[in-house]
mmCIF file of C-alpha atoms in Angstrom:
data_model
loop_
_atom_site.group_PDB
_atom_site.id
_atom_site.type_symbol
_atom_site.label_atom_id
_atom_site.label_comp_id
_atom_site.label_asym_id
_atom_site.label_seq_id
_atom_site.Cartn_x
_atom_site.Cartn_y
_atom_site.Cartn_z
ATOM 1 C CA UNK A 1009 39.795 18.630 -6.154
ATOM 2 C CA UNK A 1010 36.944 17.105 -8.038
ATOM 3 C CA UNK A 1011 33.509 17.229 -6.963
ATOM 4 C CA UNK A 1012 32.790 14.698 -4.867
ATOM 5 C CA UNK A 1013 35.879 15.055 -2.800
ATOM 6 C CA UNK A 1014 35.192 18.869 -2.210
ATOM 7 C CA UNK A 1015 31.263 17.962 -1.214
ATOM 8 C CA UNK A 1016 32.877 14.497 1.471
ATOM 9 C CA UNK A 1017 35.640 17.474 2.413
ATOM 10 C CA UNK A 1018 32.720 19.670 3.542
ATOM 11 C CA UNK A 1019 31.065 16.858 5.406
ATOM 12 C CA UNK A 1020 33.441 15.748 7.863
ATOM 13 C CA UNK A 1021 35.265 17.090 10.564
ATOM 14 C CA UNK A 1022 38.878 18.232 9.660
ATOM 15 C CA UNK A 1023 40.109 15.097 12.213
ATOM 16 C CA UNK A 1024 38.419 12.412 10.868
ATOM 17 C CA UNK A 1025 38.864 13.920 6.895
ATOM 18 C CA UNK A 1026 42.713 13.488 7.557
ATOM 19 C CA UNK A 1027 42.632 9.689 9.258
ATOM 20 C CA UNK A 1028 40.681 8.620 6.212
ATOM 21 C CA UNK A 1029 42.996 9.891 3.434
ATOM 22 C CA UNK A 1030 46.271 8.959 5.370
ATOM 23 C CA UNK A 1031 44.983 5.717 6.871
ATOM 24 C CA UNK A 1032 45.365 5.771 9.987
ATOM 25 C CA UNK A 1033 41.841 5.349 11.342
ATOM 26 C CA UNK A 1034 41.751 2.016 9.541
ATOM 27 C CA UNK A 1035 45.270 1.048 10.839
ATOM 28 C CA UNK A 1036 43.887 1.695 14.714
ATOM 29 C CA UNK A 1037 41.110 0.141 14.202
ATOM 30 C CA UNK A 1038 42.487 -3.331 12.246
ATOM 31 C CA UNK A 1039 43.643 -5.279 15.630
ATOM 32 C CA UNK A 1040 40.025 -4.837 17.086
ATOM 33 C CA UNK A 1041 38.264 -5.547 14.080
ATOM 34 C CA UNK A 1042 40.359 -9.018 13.910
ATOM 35 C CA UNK A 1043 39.876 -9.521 17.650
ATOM 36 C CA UNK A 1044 36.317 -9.109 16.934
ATOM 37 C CA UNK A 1045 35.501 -11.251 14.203
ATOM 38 C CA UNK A 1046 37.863 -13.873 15.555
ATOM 39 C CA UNK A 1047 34.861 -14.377 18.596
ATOM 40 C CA UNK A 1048 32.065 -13.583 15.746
ATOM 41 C CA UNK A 1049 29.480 -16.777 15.805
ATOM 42 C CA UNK A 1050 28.937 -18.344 12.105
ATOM 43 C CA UNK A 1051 25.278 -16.722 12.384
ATOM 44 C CA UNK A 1052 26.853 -12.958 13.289
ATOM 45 C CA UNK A 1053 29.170 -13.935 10.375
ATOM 46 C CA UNK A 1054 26.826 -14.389 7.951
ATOM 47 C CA UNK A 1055 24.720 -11.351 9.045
ATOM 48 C CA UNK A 1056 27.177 -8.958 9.095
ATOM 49 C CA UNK A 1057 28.522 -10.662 5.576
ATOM 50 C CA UNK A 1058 24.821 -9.979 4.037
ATOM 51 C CA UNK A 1059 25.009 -6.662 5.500
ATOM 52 C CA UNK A 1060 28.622 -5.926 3.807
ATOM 53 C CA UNK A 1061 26.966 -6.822 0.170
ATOM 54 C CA UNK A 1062 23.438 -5.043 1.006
ATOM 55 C CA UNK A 1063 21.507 -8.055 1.202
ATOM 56 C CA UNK A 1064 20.041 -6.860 4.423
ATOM 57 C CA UNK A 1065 17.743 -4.140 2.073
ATOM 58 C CA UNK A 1066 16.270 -7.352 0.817
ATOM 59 C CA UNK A 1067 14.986 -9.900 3.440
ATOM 60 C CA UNK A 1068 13.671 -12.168 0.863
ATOM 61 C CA UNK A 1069 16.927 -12.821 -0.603
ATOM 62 C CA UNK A 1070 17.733 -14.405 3.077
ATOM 63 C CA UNK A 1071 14.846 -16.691 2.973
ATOM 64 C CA UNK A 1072 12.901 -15.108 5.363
ATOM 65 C CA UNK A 1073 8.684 -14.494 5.062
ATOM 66 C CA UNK A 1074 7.597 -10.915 5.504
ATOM 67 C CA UNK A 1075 5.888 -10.752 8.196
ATOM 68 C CA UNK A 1076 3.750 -7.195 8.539
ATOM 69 C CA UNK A 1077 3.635 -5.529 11.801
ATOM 70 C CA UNK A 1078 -0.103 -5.288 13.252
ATOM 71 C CA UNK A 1079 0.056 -1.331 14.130
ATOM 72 C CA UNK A 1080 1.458 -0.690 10.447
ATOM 73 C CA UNK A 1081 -1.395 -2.597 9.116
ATOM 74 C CA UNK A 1082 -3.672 -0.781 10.972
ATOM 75 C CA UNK A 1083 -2.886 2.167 8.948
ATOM 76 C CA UNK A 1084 -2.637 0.459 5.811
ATOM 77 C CA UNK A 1085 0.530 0.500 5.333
ATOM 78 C CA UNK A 1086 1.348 -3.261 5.420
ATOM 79 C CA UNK A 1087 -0.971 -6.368 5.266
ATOM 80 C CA UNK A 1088 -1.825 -6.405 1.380
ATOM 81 C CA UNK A 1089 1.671 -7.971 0.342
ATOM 82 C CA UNK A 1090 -0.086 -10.492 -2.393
ATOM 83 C CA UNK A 1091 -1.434 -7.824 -4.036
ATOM 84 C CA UNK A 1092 1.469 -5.342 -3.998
ATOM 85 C CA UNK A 1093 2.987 -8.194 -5.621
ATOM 86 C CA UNK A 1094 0.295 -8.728 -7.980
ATOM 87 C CA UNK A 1095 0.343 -5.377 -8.975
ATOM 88 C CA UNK A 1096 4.269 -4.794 -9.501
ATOM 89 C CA UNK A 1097 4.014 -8.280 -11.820
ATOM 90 C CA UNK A 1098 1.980 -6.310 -13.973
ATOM 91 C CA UNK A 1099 3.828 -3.271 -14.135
ATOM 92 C CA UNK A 1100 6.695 -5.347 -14.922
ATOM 93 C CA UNK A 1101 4.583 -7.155 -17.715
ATOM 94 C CA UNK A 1102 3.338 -3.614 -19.292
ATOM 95 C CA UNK A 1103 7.124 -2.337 -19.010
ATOM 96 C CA UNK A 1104 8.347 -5.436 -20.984
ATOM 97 C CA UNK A 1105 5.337 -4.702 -23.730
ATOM 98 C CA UNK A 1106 5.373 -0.802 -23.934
ATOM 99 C CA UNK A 1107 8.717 0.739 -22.294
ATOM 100 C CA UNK A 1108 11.168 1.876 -24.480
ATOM 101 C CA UNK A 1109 14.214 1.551 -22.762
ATOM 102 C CA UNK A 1110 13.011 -1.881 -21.002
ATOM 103 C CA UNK A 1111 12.650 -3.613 -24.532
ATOM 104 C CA UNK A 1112 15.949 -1.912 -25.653
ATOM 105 C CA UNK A 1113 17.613 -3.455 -22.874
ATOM 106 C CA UNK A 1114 16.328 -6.970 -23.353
ATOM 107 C CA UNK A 1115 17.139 -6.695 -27.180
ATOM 108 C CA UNK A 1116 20.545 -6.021 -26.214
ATOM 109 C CA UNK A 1117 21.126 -8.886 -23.468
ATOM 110 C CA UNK A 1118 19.565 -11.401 -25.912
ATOM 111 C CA UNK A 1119 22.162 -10.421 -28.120
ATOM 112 C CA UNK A 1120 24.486 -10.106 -25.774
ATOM 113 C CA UNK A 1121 23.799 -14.024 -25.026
ATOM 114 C CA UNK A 1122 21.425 -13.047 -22.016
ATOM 115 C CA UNK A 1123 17.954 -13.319 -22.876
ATOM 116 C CA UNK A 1124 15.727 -12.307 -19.898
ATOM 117 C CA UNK A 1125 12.585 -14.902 -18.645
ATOM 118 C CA UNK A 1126 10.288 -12.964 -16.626
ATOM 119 C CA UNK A 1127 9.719 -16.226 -14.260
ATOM 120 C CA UNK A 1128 13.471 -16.629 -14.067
ATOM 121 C CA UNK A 1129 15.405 -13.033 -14.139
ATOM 122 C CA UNK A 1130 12.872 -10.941 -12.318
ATOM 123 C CA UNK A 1131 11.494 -10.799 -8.761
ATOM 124 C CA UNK A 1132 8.849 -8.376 -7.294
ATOM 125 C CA UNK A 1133 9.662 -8.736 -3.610
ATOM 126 C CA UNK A 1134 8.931 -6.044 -0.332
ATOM 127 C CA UNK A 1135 11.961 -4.987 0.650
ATOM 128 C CA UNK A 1136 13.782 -2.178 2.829
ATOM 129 C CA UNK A 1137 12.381 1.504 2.477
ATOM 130 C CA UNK A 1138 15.729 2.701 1.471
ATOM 131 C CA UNK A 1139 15.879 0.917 -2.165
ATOM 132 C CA UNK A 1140 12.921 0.847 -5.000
ATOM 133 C CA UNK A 1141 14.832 -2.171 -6.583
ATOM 134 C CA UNK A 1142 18.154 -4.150 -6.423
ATOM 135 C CA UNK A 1143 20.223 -6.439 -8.823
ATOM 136 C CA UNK A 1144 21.302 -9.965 -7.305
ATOM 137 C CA UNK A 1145 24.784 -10.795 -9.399
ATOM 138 C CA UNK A 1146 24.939 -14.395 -7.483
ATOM 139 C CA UNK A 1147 21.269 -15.292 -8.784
ATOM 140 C CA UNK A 1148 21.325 -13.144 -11.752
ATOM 141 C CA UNK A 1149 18.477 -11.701 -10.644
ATOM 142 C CA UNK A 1150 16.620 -8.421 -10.424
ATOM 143 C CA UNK A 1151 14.643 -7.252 -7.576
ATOM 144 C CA UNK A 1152 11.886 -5.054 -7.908
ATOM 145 C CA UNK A 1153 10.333 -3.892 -4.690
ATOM 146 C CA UNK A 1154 7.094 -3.786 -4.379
ATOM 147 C CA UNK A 1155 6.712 -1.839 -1.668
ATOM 148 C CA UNK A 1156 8.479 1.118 -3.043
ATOM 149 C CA UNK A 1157 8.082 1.002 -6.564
ATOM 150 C CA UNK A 1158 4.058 1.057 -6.916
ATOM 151 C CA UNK A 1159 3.435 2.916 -10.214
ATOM 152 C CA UNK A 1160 4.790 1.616 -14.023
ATOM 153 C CA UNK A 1161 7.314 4.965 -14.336
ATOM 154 C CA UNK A 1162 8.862 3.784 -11.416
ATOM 155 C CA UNK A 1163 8.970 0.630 -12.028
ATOM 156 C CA UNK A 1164 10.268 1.115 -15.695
ATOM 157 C CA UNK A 1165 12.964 2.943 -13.976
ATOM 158 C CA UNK A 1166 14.019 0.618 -11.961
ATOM 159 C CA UNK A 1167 13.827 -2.200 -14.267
ATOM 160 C CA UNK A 1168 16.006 -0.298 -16.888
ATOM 161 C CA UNK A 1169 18.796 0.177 -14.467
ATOM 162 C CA UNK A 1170 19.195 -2.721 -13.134
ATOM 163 C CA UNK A 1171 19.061 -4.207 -16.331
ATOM 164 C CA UNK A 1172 22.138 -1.838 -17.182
ATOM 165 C CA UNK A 1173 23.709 -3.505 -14.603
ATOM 166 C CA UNK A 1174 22.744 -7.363 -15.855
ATOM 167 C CA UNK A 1175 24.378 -6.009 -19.212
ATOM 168 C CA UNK A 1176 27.575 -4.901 -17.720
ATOM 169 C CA UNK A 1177 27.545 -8.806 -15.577
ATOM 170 C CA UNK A 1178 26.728 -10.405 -19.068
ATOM 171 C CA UNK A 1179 29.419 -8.510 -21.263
ATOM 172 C CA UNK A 1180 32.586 -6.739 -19.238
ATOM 173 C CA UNK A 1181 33.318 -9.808 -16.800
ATOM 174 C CA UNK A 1182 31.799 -7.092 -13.794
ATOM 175 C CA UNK A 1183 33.150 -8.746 -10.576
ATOM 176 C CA UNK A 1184 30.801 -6.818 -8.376
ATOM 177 C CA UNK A 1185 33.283 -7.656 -5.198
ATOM 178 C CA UNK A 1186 35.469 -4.873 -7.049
ATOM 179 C CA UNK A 1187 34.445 -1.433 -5.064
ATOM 180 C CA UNK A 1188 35.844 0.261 -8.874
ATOM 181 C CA UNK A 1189 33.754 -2.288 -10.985
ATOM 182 C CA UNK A 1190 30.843 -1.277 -8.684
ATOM 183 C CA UNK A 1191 31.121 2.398 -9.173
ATOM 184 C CA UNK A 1192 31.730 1.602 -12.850
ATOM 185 C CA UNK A 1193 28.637 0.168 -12.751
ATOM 186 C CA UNK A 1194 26.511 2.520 -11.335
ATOM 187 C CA UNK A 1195 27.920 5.611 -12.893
ATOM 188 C CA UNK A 1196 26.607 4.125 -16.060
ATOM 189 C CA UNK A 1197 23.472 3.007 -14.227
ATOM 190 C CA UNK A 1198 23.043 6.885 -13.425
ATOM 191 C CA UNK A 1199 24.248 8.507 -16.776
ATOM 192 C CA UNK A 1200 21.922 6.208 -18.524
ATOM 193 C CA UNK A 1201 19.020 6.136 -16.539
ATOM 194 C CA UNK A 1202 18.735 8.904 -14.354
ATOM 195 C CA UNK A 1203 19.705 12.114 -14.181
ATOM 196 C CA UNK A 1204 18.696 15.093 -16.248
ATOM 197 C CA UNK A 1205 18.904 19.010 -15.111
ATOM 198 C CA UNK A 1206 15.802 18.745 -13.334
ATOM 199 C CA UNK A 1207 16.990 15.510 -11.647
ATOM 200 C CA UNK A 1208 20.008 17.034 -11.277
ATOM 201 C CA UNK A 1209 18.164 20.623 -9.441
ATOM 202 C CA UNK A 1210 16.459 18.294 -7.013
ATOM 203 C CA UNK A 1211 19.691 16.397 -5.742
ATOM 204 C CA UNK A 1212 21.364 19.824 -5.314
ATOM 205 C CA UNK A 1213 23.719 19.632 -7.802
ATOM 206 C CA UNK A 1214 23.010 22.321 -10.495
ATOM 207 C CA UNK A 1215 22.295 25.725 -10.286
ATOM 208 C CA UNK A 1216 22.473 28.749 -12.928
ATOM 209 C CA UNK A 1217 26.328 28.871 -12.172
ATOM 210 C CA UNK A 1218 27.169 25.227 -12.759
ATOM 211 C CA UNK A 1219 24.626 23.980 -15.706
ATOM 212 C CA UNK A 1220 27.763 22.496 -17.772
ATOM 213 C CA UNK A 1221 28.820 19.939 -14.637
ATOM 214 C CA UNK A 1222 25.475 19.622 -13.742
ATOM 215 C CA UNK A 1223 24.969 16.216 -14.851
ATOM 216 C CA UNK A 1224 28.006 14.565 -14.576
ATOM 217 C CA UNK A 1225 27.621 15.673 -10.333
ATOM 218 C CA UNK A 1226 24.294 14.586 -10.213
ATOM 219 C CA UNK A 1227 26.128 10.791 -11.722
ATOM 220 C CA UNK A 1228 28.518 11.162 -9.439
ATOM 221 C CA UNK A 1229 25.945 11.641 -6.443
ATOM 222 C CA UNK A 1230 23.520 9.012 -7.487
ATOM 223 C CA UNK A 1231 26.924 6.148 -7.968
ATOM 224 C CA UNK A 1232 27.901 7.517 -4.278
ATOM 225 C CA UNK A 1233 24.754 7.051 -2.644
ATOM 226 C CA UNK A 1234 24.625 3.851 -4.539
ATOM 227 C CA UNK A 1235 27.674 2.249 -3.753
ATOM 228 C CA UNK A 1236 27.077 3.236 -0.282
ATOM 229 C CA UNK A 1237 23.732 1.776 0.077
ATOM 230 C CA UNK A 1238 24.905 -1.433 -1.027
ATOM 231 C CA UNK A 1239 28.098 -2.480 -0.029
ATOM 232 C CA UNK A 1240 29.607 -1.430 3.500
ATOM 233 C CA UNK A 1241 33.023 0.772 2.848
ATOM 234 C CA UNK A 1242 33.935 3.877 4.211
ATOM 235 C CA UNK A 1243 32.496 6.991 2.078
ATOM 236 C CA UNK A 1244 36.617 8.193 1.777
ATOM 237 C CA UNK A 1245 36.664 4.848 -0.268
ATOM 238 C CA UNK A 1246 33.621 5.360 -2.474
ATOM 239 C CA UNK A 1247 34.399 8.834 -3.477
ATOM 240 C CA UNK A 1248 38.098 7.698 -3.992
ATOM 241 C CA UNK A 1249 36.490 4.646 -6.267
ATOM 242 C CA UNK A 1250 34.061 6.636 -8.315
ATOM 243 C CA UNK A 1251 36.723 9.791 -9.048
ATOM 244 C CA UNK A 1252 38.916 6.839 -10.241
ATOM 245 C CA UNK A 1253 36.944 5.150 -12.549
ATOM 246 C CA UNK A 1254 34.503 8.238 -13.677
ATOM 247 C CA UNK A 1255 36.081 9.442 -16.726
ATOM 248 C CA UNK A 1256 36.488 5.962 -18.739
ATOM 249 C CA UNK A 1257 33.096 5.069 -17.617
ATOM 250 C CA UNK A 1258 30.936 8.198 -18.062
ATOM 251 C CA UNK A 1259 31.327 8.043 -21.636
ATOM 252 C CA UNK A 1260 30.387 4.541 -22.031
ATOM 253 C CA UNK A 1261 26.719 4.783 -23.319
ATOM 254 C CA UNK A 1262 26.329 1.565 -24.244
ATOM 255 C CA UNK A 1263 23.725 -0.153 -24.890
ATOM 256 C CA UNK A 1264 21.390 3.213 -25.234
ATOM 257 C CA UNK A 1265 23.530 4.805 -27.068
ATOM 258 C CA UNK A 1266 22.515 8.295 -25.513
ATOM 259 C CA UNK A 1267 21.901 10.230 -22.426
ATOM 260 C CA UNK A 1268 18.003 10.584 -21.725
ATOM 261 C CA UNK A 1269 16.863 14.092 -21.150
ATOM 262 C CA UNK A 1270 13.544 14.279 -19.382
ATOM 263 C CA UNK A 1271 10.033 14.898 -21.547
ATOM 264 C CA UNK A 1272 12.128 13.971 -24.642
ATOM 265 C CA UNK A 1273 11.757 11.499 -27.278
ATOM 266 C CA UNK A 1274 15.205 10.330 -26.637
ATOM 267 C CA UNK A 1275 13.351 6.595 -24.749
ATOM 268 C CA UNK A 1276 11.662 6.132 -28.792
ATOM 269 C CA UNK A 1277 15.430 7.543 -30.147
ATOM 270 C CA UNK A 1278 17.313 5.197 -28.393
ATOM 271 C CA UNK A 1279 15.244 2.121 -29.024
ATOM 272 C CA UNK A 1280 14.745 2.796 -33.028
ATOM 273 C CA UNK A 1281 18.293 3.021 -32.993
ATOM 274 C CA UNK A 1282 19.147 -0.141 -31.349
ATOM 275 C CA UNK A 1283 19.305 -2.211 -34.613
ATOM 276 C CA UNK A 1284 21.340 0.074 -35.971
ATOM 277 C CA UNK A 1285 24.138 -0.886 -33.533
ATOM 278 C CA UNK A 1286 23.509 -4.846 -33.717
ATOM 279 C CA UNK A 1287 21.145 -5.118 -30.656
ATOM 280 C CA UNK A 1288 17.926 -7.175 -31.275
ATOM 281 C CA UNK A 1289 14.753 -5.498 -31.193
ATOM 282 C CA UNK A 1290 12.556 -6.780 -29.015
#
């Protein structure tokens, strides 16, 4: 068994691990589910809907104004929202001038035929605890959140893969309803961006016994959790998508070129290299 069926294997009972690989728990539960959403109102609809594609991790992609609650602000935890914002805008703007990976990945979407505007592309919004940032395919958008992400390493992280994730919209026809286009998507997100052996130590997926597989598990976690967080499918479905599409798209590298190890010069690597492959420099 590959790794991330032995680790969901470990996780569930022996009942429920059988109805998800035979089917049967979705077959009992299909005549309620229609039943159900037969009686839904068009308002439960469209919440359970944003809910099914993650939107409910970012209220501000529903319209809605954050609205702080008085004992959190008390604390000062909530209340200074225009300046959270003010401050991830320029962390954004620094990442943009100065990060390495940030201005390799706008070189390669405006050669790709996807040059990024700031005003247009990216958002600094607060969002849910869960998620430091968030990549709108309808809008073509990328959240950063504000609340989470609060410092420019963070924030050059996030920008850099969801950016990854822009690139793969712009140039592979990524249809992001696809559960295997999604895993695709964040596997490279995570190869790319991520995960290194210390990374990988922290997760709980290397050790001294394992330091060859280490980083392709710690991918493999970080797509899971991922795919999980943002669209609503069973985790027997997931792990099932990600083992399926792992091999063809762990050794895509593109646009970087490379997997960044951590306190490396692979960042300034990648990006002097990026000409070299017919990405603009930017």
């Amino acid at each position: 068994m590959e790794f991330l069926t032995k680790v969901w294997a470990k996780e569930a009972t022996a009942p429920e691990a059988i109805e998800a690989i035979t089917g049967a728990a979705q077959e009992k539960l299909k005549p309620k589910t229609e039943k159900a959403s037969a009686s839904k109102e068009p308002a439960e609809e469209t919440t359970t809907a944003q809910k099914d594609w993650g939107y409910d991790l970012y209220p501000e992609r529903r319209g809605e104004t954050f609205k702080p609650k008085w004992t959190r602000v008390l604390f000062g935890l909530e209340g200074q929202e225009n300046i959270d914002r003010f401050k991830c805008e320029e962390n954004v703007y620094w990442c943009v001038k100065n990060g390495p990976l940030v201005k390799l990945m706008m070189g390669a979407l405006k050669s790709s035929g996807c040059p990024i505007d700031l005003r247009r592309h990216i958002s600094c919004e607060v969002c849910d605890p869960t998620v430091t940032g968030g990549y709108d395919p309808k809008l073509n958008q990328i959240v950063v959140c504000q609340n989470m992400a609060k410092n420019k390493s963070m924030v050059h992280g996030v920008l850099t893969h969801e950016m990854i994730h822009m690139f793969d919209y712009c140039n592979n026809d990524m249809d992001f309803r696809n559960v295997d286009h999604l895993a695709c998507t964040e596997i490279r997100a995570a190869n790319l961006a991520h995960c290194s052996f210390l990374s990988a130590m922290f997760q709980g997926d290397a050790s001294p016994f394992n330091v060859k597989e280490a980083h392709q598990n710690c991918v493999k976690s970080k797509a899971l959790a991922s795919v999980l967080a943002v669209r609503n499918v069973s985790k027997a479905d997931a792990v099932a998508a990600v083992e399926r599409v792992f091999p063809k798209c762990y050794a895509d590298l593109e646009p970087i070129g490379r997997r960044i190890r951590r306190n490396s010069t692979d960042q300034q690597k990648a990006y002097m290299e990026a000409p070299m492959y017919g990405y603009d420099v930017y």
